[in-house]
PDB file of C-alpha atoms in Angstrom:
ATOM      1  CA  MET A1092     132.064 148.017 182.123  1.00 47.00           C
ATOM      2  CA  ALA A1093     132.533 145.980 178.964  1.00 66.00           C
ATOM      3  CA  ALA A1094     129.971 145.806 176.188  1.00 76.00           C
ATOM      4  CA  LEU A1095     127.400 143.076 176.671  1.00 77.00           C
ATOM      5  CA  THR A1096     126.265 140.959 173.732  1.00 81.00           C
ATOM      6  CA  LEU A1097     122.860 139.340 174.076  1.00 78.00           C
ATOM      7  CA  ASN A1098     121.958 136.385 171.888  1.00 76.00           C
ATOM      8  CA  LEU A1099     118.205 136.777 171.485  1.00 76.00           C
ATOM      9  CA  SER A1100     117.766 133.787 169.160  1.00 74.00           C
ATOM     10  CA  PRO A1101     116.064 131.582 171.780  1.00 75.00           C
ATOM     11  CA  LEU A1102     113.275 134.179 171.923  1.00 76.00           C
ATOM     12  CA  THR A1103     113.301 136.146 168.700  1.00 78.00           C
ATOM     13  CA  THR A1104     115.293 137.239 165.691  1.00 80.00           C
ATOM     14  CA  LEU A1105     116.190 140.897 166.089  1.00 85.00           C
ATOM     15  CA  SER A1106     115.599 142.353 162.633  1.00 88.00           C
ATOM     16  CA  ARG A1107     116.926 145.724 161.539  1.00 89.00           C
ATOM     17  CA  ALA A1108     113.415 147.224 161.789  1.00 90.00           C
ATOM     18  CA  ASP A1109     113.005 145.793 165.307  1.00 89.00           C
ATOM     19  CA  PHE A1110     116.393 147.173 166.277  1.00 89.00           C
ATOM     20  CA  ILE A1111     115.562 150.664 165.029  1.00 90.00           C
ATOM     21  CA  ARG A1112     112.306 150.607 167.035  1.00 90.00           C
ATOM     22  CA  LEU A1113     114.208 149.364 170.097  1.00 89.00           C
ATOM     23  CA  CYS A1114     116.712 152.239 169.787  1.00 89.00           C
ATOM     24  CA  ALA A1115     113.886 154.777 169.410  1.00 89.00           C
ATOM     25  CA  ALA A1116     112.210 153.418 172.560  1.00 92.00           C
ATOM     26  CA  ASN A1117     115.517 153.541 174.512  1.00 89.00           C
ATOM     27  CA  PRO A1118     117.274 156.721 173.341  1.00 87.00           C
ATOM     28  CA  ASP A1119     119.533 156.871 176.413  1.00 84.00           C
ATOM     29  CA  LEU A1120     121.160 153.523 175.611  1.00 85.00           C
ATOM     30  CA  LYS A1121     124.019 152.984 173.179  1.00 88.00           C
ATOM     31  CA  LEU A1122     123.114 149.881 171.215  1.00 89.00           C
ATOM     32  CA  GLU A1123     124.455 148.023 168.206  1.00 89.00           C
ATOM     33  CA  ARG A1124     123.194 144.950 166.356  1.00 90.00           C
ATOM     34  CA  THR A1125     125.399 142.258 164.843  1.00 89.00           C
ATOM     35  CA  ALA A1126     124.672 140.718 161.450  1.00 88.00           C
ATOM     36  CA  GLN A1127     123.451 137.636 163.347  1.00 86.00           C
ATOM     37  CA  GLY A1128     120.833 139.726 165.163  1.00 87.00           C
ATOM     38  CA  GLU A1129     122.626 139.839 168.514  1.00 86.00           C
ATOM     39  CA  LEU A1130     122.065 142.955 170.595  1.00 87.00           C
ATOM     40  CA  VAL A1131     125.204 144.747 171.797  1.00 88.00           C
ATOM     41  CA  ILE A1132     124.756 147.026 174.813  1.00 85.00           C
ATOM     42  CA  MET A1133     127.607 149.446 175.433  1.00 84.00           C
ATOM     43  CA  SER A1134     128.222 151.477 178.539  1.00 80.00           C
ATOM     44  CA  PRO A1135     129.298 155.131 178.422  1.00 80.00           C
ATOM     45  CA  THR A1136     133.026 155.670 178.030  1.00 83.00           C
ATOM     46  CA  GLY A1137     135.291 156.846 180.804  1.00 83.00           C
ATOM     47  CA  GLY A1138     136.850 160.283 180.909  1.00 88.00           C
ATOM     48  CA  GLU A1139     140.127 159.406 179.198  1.00 87.00           C
ATOM     49  CA  THR A1140     138.454 157.592 176.298  1.00 87.00           C
ATOM     50  CA  GLY A1141     135.831 160.322 175.924  1.00 88.00           C
ATOM     51  CA  ASN A1142     138.488 163.015 175.855  1.00 91.00           C
ATOM     52  CA  LEU A1143     140.594 161.114 173.326  1.00 91.00           C
ATOM     53  CA  ASN A1144     137.545 160.675 171.113  1.00 91.00           C
ATOM     54  CA  PHE A1145     136.752 164.384 171.370  1.00 93.00           C
ATOM     55  CA  GLU A1146     140.346 165.422 170.539  1.00 94.00           C
ATOM     56  CA  ILE A1147     140.459 163.191 167.456  1.00 95.00           C
ATOM     57  CA  ALA A1148     136.998 164.285 166.330  1.00 95.00           C
ATOM     58  CA  GLY A1149     138.119 167.908 166.681  1.00 95.00           C
ATOM     59  CA  GLU A1150     141.090 167.318 164.403  1.00 96.00           C
ATOM     60  CA  VAL A1151     138.903 165.587 161.789  1.00 97.00           C
ATOM     61  CA  TYR A1152     136.300 168.345 162.096  1.00 96.00           C
ATOM     62  CA  VAL A1153     138.861 171.097 161.380  1.00 97.00           C
ATOM     63  CA  TRP A1154     140.282 169.222 158.391  1.00 97.00           C
ATOM     64  CA  ASN A1155     136.819 168.476 157.018  1.00 97.00           C
ATOM     65  CA  ARG A1156     135.580 172.046 157.529  1.00 96.00           C
ATOM     66  CA  GLN A1157     138.602 173.385 155.614  1.00 96.00           C
ATOM     67  CA  SER A1158     138.520 170.778 152.841  1.00 96.00           C
ATOM     68  CA  GLY A1159     134.745 170.537 152.431  1.00 95.00           C
ATOM     69  CA  ARG A1160     135.211 166.962 151.231  1.00 97.00           C
ATOM     70  CA  GLY A1161     132.594 165.165 153.281  1.00 97.00           C
ATOM     71  CA  LYS A1162     130.535 164.691 156.417  1.00 98.00           C
ATOM     72  CA  SER A1163     131.870 163.589 159.807  1.00 97.00           C
ATOM     73  CA  PHE A1164     129.901 161.705 162.457  1.00 97.00           C
ATOM     74  CA  ASP A1165     130.265 161.104 166.177  1.00 93.00           C
ATOM     75  CA  SER A1166     129.834 157.897 168.136  1.00 91.00           C
ATOM     76  CA  SER A1167     126.078 158.273 168.472  1.00 89.00           C
ATOM     77  CA  THR A1168     125.478 157.904 164.715  1.00 95.00           C
ATOM     78  CA  GLY A1169     124.103 154.586 163.511  1.00 94.00           C
ATOM     79  CA  PHE A1170     125.160 152.984 160.232  1.00 97.00           C
ATOM     80  CA  SER A1171     123.208 150.092 158.708  1.00 96.00           C
ATOM     81  CA  LEU A1172     126.015 148.134 157.083  1.00 96.00           C
ATOM     82  CA  PRO A1173     125.652 145.948 153.993  1.00 93.00           C
ATOM     83  CA  SER A1174     126.713 142.968 156.162  1.00 89.00           C
ATOM     84  CA  GLY A1175     123.368 143.240 157.958  1.00 91.00           C
ATOM     85  CA  SER A1176     124.673 144.743 161.199  1.00 93.00           C
ATOM     86  CA  ASP A1177     123.967 148.168 162.635  1.00 95.00           C
ATOM     87  CA  ARG A1178     127.060 149.834 164.094  1.00 95.00           C
ATOM     88  CA  SER A1179     128.129 153.131 165.671  1.00 94.00           C
ATOM     89  CA  PRO A1180     131.869 153.694 165.264  1.00 96.00           C
ATOM     90  CA  ASP A1181     133.572 156.144 167.615  1.00 95.00           C
ATOM     91  CA  LEU A1182     134.170 158.429 164.640  1.00 97.00           C
ATOM     92  CA  ALA A1183     133.151 158.116 160.989  1.00 98.00           C
ATOM     93  CA  TRP A1184     133.456 160.064 157.757  1.00 98.00           C
ATOM     94  CA  ILE A1185     131.895 159.799 154.293  1.00 98.00           C
ATOM     95  CA  PRO A1186     132.594 161.764 151.092  1.00 98.00           C
ATOM     96  CA  ILE A1187     130.151 164.556 150.291  1.00 97.00           C
ATOM     97  CA  GLU A1188     128.984 162.634 147.195  1.00 97.00           C
ATOM     98  CA  LYS A1189     127.675 159.793 149.361  1.00 97.00           C
ATOM     99  CA  TRP A1190     125.858 162.257 151.615  1.00 97.00           C
ATOM    100  CA  GLU A1191     124.276 164.119 148.717  1.00 97.00           C
ATOM    101  CA  ALA A1192     123.151 160.820 147.128  1.00 97.00           C
ATOM    102  CA  LEU A1193     121.021 160.078 150.208  1.00 96.00           C
ATOM    103  CA  ASP A1194     117.416 161.198 150.190  1.00 96.00           C
ATOM    104  CA  PRO A1195     116.976 163.892 152.893  1.00 95.00           C
ATOM    105  CA  SER A1196     114.437 161.699 154.699  1.00 94.00           C
ATOM    106  CA  VAL A1197     116.979 158.842 154.870  1.00 95.00           C
ATOM    107  CA  ARG A1198     119.529 161.155 156.506  1.00 96.00           C
ATOM    108  CA  GLN A1199     117.261 161.389 159.556  1.00 93.00           C
ATOM    109  CA  GLY A1200     117.745 157.750 160.544  1.00 92.00           C
ATOM    110  CA  PHE A1201     120.524 155.200 160.580  1.00 94.00           C
ATOM    111  CA  LEU A1202     122.583 155.808 157.461  1.00 97.00           C
ATOM    112  CA  PRO A1203     122.239 152.870 155.046  1.00 97.00           C
ATOM    113  CA  LEU A1204     125.901 152.674 154.102  1.00 97.00           C
ATOM    114  CA  CYS A1205     129.356 151.968 155.395  1.00 97.00           C
ATOM    115  CA  PRO A1206     131.595 154.943 156.193  1.00 98.00           C
ATOM    116  CA  ASP A1207     134.727 155.375 154.093  1.00 98.00           C
ATOM    117  CA  PHE A1208     136.742 156.121 157.249  1.00 98.00           C
ATOM    118  CA  VAL A1209     136.190 154.853 160.786  1.00 98.00           C
ATOM    119  CA  VAL A1210     137.948 155.119 164.126  1.00 98.00           C
ATOM    120  CA  GLU A1211     137.414 152.784 167.048  1.00 96.00           C
ATOM    121  CA  ILE A1212     139.090 153.598 170.373  1.00 95.00           C
ATOM    122  CA  LEU A1213     139.783 150.703 172.699  1.00 92.00           C
ATOM    123  CA  SER A1214     138.525 151.522 176.169  1.00 88.00           C
ATOM    124  CA  PRO A1215     140.071 149.736 179.174  1.00 85.00           C
ATOM    125  CA  THR A1216     137.259 147.166 179.205  1.00 82.00           C
ATOM    126  CA  ASP A1217     137.156 146.483 175.440  1.00 86.00           C
ATOM    127  CA  SER A1218     138.612 143.363 173.879  1.00 88.00           C
ATOM    128  CA  TRP A1219     141.386 143.913 171.319  1.00 92.00           C
ATOM    129  CA  ILE A1220     140.339 140.737 169.468  1.00 92.00           C
ATOM    130  CA  GLN A1221     136.612 141.585 169.384  1.00 89.00           C
ATOM    131  CA  THR A1222     137.285 145.140 168.249  1.00 93.00           C
ATOM    132  CA  GLN A1223     139.574 143.852 165.487  1.00 95.00           C
ATOM    133  CA  ALA A1224     136.655 141.710 164.276  1.00 92.00           C
ATOM    134  CA  LYS A1225     134.442 144.796 164.291  1.00 93.00           C
ATOM    135  CA  MET A1226     137.040 146.703 162.266  1.00 96.00           C
ATOM    136  CA  GLN A1227     137.237 143.836 159.776  1.00 96.00           C
ATOM    137  CA  GLU A1228     133.456 143.982 159.450  1.00 95.00           C
ATOM    138  CA  TYR A1229     133.749 147.645 158.434  1.00 97.00           C
ATOM    139  CA  MET A1230     136.392 146.765 155.864  1.00 97.00           C
ATOM    140  CA  ASP A1231     134.319 143.873 154.488  1.00 96.00           C
ATOM    141  CA  SER A1232     131.404 146.316 154.171  1.00 96.00           C
ATOM    142  CA  GLY A1233     133.369 148.792 152.030  1.00 96.00           C
ATOM    143  CA  CYS A1234     135.271 151.013 154.469  1.00 98.00           C
ATOM    144  CA  ARG A1235     138.447 152.316 152.821  1.00 98.00           C
ATOM    145  CA  LEU A1236     140.516 153.302 155.891  1.00 98.00           C
ATOM    146  CA  GLY A1237     140.146 152.482 159.559  1.00 98.00           C
ATOM    147  CA  TRP A1238     142.129 153.052 162.721  1.00 98.00           C
ATOM    148  CA  LEU A1239     141.823 150.883 165.806  1.00 98.00           C
ATOM    149  CA  LEU A1240     143.489 152.894 168.567  1.00 97.00           C
ATOM    150  CA  ASP A1241     144.789 151.308 171.756  1.00 96.00           C
ATOM    151  CA  PRO A1242     145.749 154.280 173.954  1.00 95.00           C
ATOM    152  CA  LYS A1243     147.024 152.177 176.856  1.00 93.00           C
ATOM    153  CA  ALA A1244     149.548 150.294 174.693  1.00 95.00           C
ATOM    154  CA  LYS A1245     150.011 153.305 172.370  1.00 96.00           C
ATOM    155  CA  ARG A1246     149.483 151.167 169.305  1.00 97.00           C
ATOM    156  CA  VAL A1247     147.325 151.493 166.225  1.00 98.00           C
ATOM    157  CA  MET A1248     146.032 148.842 163.876  1.00 98.00           C
ATOM    158  CA  ILE A1249     145.587 150.480 160.480  1.00 98.00           C
ATOM    159  CA  TYR A1250     143.039 148.933 158.138  1.00 98.00           C
ATOM    160  CA  ARG A1251     143.166 149.640 154.413  1.00 98.00           C
ATOM    161  CA  GLN A1252     140.805 148.282 151.777  1.00 95.00           C
ATOM    162  CA  GLY A1253     142.288 145.207 150.079  1.00 94.00           C
ATOM    163  CA  GLN A1254     145.315 144.953 152.407  1.00 96.00           C
ATOM    164  CA  ALA A1255     146.224 143.104 155.577  1.00 97.00           C
ATOM    165  CA  PRO A1256     145.931 145.240 158.733  1.00 98.00           C
ATOM    166  CA  GLU A1257     149.160 146.966 159.798  1.00 98.00           C
ATOM    167  CA  LEU A1258     150.124 147.244 163.475  1.00 98.00           C
ATOM    168  CA  VAL A1259     152.058 150.427 164.292  1.00 98.00           C
ATOM    169  CA  GLU A1260     153.621 150.896 167.731  1.00 97.00           C
ATOM    170  CA  ASP A1261     153.609 154.420 169.221  1.00 96.00           C
ATOM    171  CA  PRO A1262     153.335 156.385 165.964  1.00 97.00           C
ATOM    172  CA  GLU A1263     153.961 160.111 166.033  1.00 97.00           C
ATOM    173  CA  THR A1264     151.283 160.803 163.439  1.00 98.00           C
ATOM    174  CA  LEU A1265     148.638 158.992 161.417  1.00 98.00           C
ATOM    175  CA  SER A1266     147.905 159.853 157.806  1.00 98.00           C
ATOM    176  CA  GLY A1267     144.482 160.129 156.224  1.00 98.00           C
ATOM    177  CA  GLU A1268     146.183 158.800 153.096  1.00 98.00           C
ATOM    178  CA  ASP A1269     144.081 159.055 149.928  1.00 97.00           C
ATOM    179  CA  VAL A1270     140.804 158.767 151.872  1.00 98.00           C
ATOM    180  CA  LEU A1271     141.297 162.007 153.840  1.00 98.00           C
ATOM    181  CA  PRO A1272     143.859 163.755 151.623  1.00 97.00           C
ATOM    182  CA  GLY A1273     146.083 166.183 153.504  1.00 97.00           C
ATOM    183  CA  PHE A1274     144.879 165.037 156.941  1.00 98.00           C
ATOM    184  CA  THR A1275     147.490 164.160 159.549  1.00 98.00           C
ATOM    185  CA  LEU A1276     146.557 163.269 163.113  1.00 97.00           C
ATOM    186  CA  PRO A1277     149.241 164.119 165.726  1.00 97.00           C
ATOM    187  CA  ILE A1278     148.364 161.009 167.743  1.00 97.00           C
ATOM    188  CA  ARG A1279     151.420 161.001 170.012  1.00 95.00           C
ATOM    189  CA  LYS A1280     150.672 164.572 171.066  1.00 94.00           C
ATOM    190  CA  ILE A1281     147.021 163.703 171.670  1.00 93.00           C
ATOM    191  CA  TRP A1282     147.928 160.622 173.707  1.00 89.00           C
ATOM    192  CA  SER A1283     150.215 162.676 175.934  1.00 83.00           C
ATOM    193  CA  THR A1284     147.595 165.316 176.833  1.00 74.00           C
TER     194      THR A1284
END
Protein backbone atom coordinates (compact mmCIF):
# COMPACT_ATOMS: atom_id res chain seq x y z
CA MET A 1 0.00 0.00 0.00
CA ALA A 2 1.28 3.45 -0.92
CA ALA A 3 1.58 6.29 1.55
CA LEU A 4 -1.57 8.36 1.86
CA THR A 5 -1.37 12.15 2.10
CA LEU A 6 -4.32 13.86 3.75
CA ASN A 7 -4.91 17.55 3.16
CA LEU A 8 -6.53 18.65 6.41
CA SER A 9 -6.79 22.34 5.47
CA PRO A 10 -10.58 22.28 4.97
CA LEU A 11 -10.89 21.33 8.65
CA THR A 12 -7.76 22.44 10.45
CA THR A 13 -4.13 23.40 10.15
CA LEU A 14 -2.01 20.57 11.51
CA SER A 15 0.67 22.34 13.54
CA ARG A 16 3.85 20.66 14.71
CA ALA A 17 2.51 20.52 18.29
CA ASP A 18 -0.76 18.97 17.05
CA PHE A 19 1.20 16.45 15.01
CA ILE A 20 3.35 15.41 17.96
CA ARG A 21 0.20 14.90 20.07
CA LEU A 22 -1.38 12.91 17.22
CA CYS A 23 1.69 10.64 17.02
CA ALA A 24 1.67 10.12 20.80
CA ALA A 25 -2.02 9.14 20.67
CA ASN A 26 -1.40 6.72 17.75
CA PRO A 27 1.98 5.09 18.49
CA ASP A 28 1.31 2.13 16.18
CA LEU A 29 1.02 4.35 13.10
CA LYS A 30 3.92 5.66 11.04
CA LEU A 31 3.11 9.28 10.33
CA GLU A 32 4.86 12.27 8.80
CA ARG A 33 3.79 15.89 8.36
CA THR A 34 4.63 18.06 5.36
CA ALA A 35 5.65 21.70 5.72
CA GLN A 36 2.15 22.58 4.47
CA GLY A 37 0.58 20.68 7.38
CA GLU A 38 -0.56 17.67 5.36
CA LEU A 39 -0.63 14.36 7.21
CA VAL A 40 1.25 11.49 5.56
CA ILE A 41 0.20 7.99 6.63
CA MET A 42 2.63 5.23 5.70
CA SER A 43 1.98 1.52 5.77
CA PRO A 44 4.53 -0.98 7.10
CA THR A 45 7.14 -2.07 4.58
CA GLY A 46 7.19 -5.46 2.93
CA GLY A 47 9.75 -8.12 3.71
CA GLU A 48 12.24 -7.24 0.98
CA THR A 49 12.28 -3.52 1.82
CA GLY A 50 12.46 -4.23 5.55
CA ASN A 51 15.37 -6.60 5.07
CA LEU A 52 17.22 -4.16 2.82
CA ASN A 53 16.74 -1.42 5.40
CA PHE A 54 18.04 -3.70 8.15
CA GLU A 55 21.11 -4.75 6.12
CA ILE A 56 22.04 -1.14 5.35
CA ALA A 57 21.42 -0.04 8.93
CA GLY A 58 23.67 -2.87 10.11
CA GLU A 59 26.51 -1.67 7.90
CA VAL A 60 26.11 1.93 9.13
CA TYR A 61 25.88 0.71 12.73
CA VAL A 62 29.19 -1.21 12.49
CA TRP A 63 30.97 1.75 10.88
CA ASN A 64 29.55 4.18 13.44
CA ARG A 65 30.36 1.92 16.40
CA GLN A 66 33.98 1.64 15.21
CA SER A 67 34.41 5.31 14.31
CA GLY A 68 32.46 6.82 17.21
CA ARG A 69 31.66 9.80 14.99
CA GLY A 70 27.94 10.16 15.56
CA LYS A 71 24.51 8.74 16.25
CA SER A 72 22.47 6.59 13.87
CA PHE A 73 18.68 6.38 13.76
CA ASP A 74 16.14 3.94 12.36
CA SER A 75 12.97 4.64 10.41
CA SER A 76 10.86 5.21 13.50
CA THR A 77 12.79 8.35 14.52
CA GLY A 78 11.11 11.68 13.90
CA PHE A 79 13.01 14.78 12.80
CA SER A 80 11.44 18.24 12.94
CA LEU A 81 13.06 19.87 9.92
CA PRO A 82 13.75 23.59 9.55
CA SER A 83 11.40 23.57 6.52
CA GLY A 84 8.50 23.03 8.94
CA SER A 85 7.88 19.36 8.14
CA ASP A 86 8.31 16.37 10.41
CA ARG A 87 9.93 13.40 8.67
CA SER A 88 11.19 9.89 9.45
CA PRO A 89 13.82 8.79 6.94
CA ASP A 90 14.49 5.07 6.56
CA LEU A 91 17.94 5.65 8.05
CA ALA A 92 19.60 8.79 9.41
CA TRP A 93 22.88 9.84 10.97
CA ILE A 94 24.14 12.97 12.75
CA PRO A 95 27.63 13.88 14.01
CA ILE A 96 28.23 13.40 17.73
CA GLU A 97 28.61 17.18 18.14
CA LYS A 98 25.01 17.74 17.05
CA TRP A 99 23.79 15.07 19.46
CA GLU A 100 25.76 16.46 22.39
CA ALA A 101 24.48 19.99 21.65
CA LEU A 102 20.90 18.81 22.26
CA ASP A 103 19.49 19.13 25.74
CA PRO A 104 18.86 15.60 27.12
CA SER A 105 15.14 16.36 27.44
CA VAL A 106 14.98 17.31 23.74
CA ARG A 107 16.51 13.96 22.77
CA GLN A 108 13.38 12.22 24.06
CA GLY A 109 11.13 13.64 21.34
CA PHE A 110 11.35 14.43 17.66
CA LEU A 111 14.84 15.75 17.04
CA PRO A 112 14.72 19.45 16.08
CA LEU A 113 17.27 19.23 13.29
CA CYS A 114 17.99 17.77 9.90
CA PRO A 115 20.24 14.70 9.74
CA ASP A 116 23.57 15.09 7.97
CA PHE A 117 23.02 11.76 6.19
CA VAL A 118 19.75 10.13 5.15
CA VAL A 119 18.68 7.03 3.25
CA GLU A 120 15.27 6.51 1.70
CA ILE A 121 14.45 3.11 0.18
CA LEU A 122 11.83 3.03 -2.54
CA SER A 123 9.28 0.34 -1.78
CA PRO A 124 7.26 -1.16 -4.65
CA THR A 125 4.36 1.21 -3.97
CA ASP A 126 6.41 4.41 -3.52
CA SER A 127 6.64 7.09 -6.18
CA TRP A 128 10.14 7.84 -7.50
CA ILE A 129 9.14 11.46 -8.17
CA GLN A 130 7.55 12.04 -4.74
CA THR A 131 10.49 10.45 -2.94
CA GLN A 132 12.91 12.63 -4.93
CA ALA A 133 10.98 15.67 -3.65
CA LYS A 134 11.32 14.35 -0.11
CA MET A 135 15.07 13.91 -0.61
CA GLN A 136 15.33 17.46 -1.94
CA GLU A 137 13.52 18.66 1.17
CA TYR A 138 16.23 17.03 3.30
CA MET A 139 18.92 18.71 1.24
CA ASP A 140 17.18 22.10 1.45
CA SER A 141 17.02 21.62 5.23
CA GLY A 142 20.79 21.09 5.58
CA CYS A 143 21.39 17.39 4.90
CA ARG A 144 24.90 16.89 3.52
CA LEU A 145 24.56 13.46 1.85
CA GLY A 146 21.53 11.40 0.91
CA TRP A 147 20.86 8.18 -0.95
CA LEU A 148 17.56 7.38 -2.62
CA LEU A 149 17.72 3.64 -3.31
CA ASP A 150 15.54 1.95 -5.91
CA PRO A 151 16.17 -1.78 -5.36
CA LYS A 152 13.90 -2.94 -8.19
CA ALA A 153 15.75 -0.89 -10.83
CA LYS A 154 19.07 -1.21 -8.95
CA ARG A 155 19.68 2.51 -9.16
CA VAL A 156 20.66 5.15 -6.65
CA MET A 157 20.12 8.88 -6.72
CA ILE A 158 22.93 10.46 -4.71
CA TYR A 159 22.25 13.85 -3.15
CA ARG A 160 25.12 16.08 -2.07
CA GLN A 161 24.83 19.51 -0.48
CA GLY A 162 25.18 22.26 -3.11
CA GLN A 163 25.22 19.87 -6.10
CA ALA A 164 22.70 18.47 -8.55
CA PRO A 165 21.57 14.91 -7.71
CA GLU A 166 23.56 12.16 -9.44
CA LEU A 167 21.83 9.03 -10.78
CA VAL A 168 24.01 5.91 -10.59
CA GLU A 169 22.87 2.67 -12.24
CA ASP A 170 23.70 -0.62 -10.46
CA PRO A 171 26.69 0.61 -8.43
CA GLU A 172 28.90 -1.95 -6.74
CA THR A 173 29.46 0.26 -3.71
CA LEU A 174 28.38 3.60 -2.29
CA SER A 175 30.78 5.90 -0.47
CA GLY A 176 30.05 7.84 2.69
CA GLU A 177 32.36 10.47 1.22
CA ASP A 178 33.39 13.21 3.66
CA VAL A 179 30.15 12.89 5.66
CA LEU A 180 30.80 9.29 6.78
CA PRO A 181 34.57 9.10 6.25
CA GLY A 182 35.83 5.59 5.56
CA PHE A 183 32.32 4.14 5.12
CA THR A 184 31.62 2.06 2.03
CA LEU A 185 28.31 0.28 1.51
CA PRO A 186 28.54 -2.91 -0.63
CA ILE A 187 25.13 -2.19 -2.18
CA ARG A 188 25.35 -4.69 -5.04
CA LYS A 189 26.08 -7.49 -2.57
CA ILE A 190 23.20 -6.36 -0.35
CA TRP A 191 20.80 -6.18 -3.29
CA SER A 192 21.67 -9.72 -4.32
CA THR A 193 20.98 -11.30 -0.90
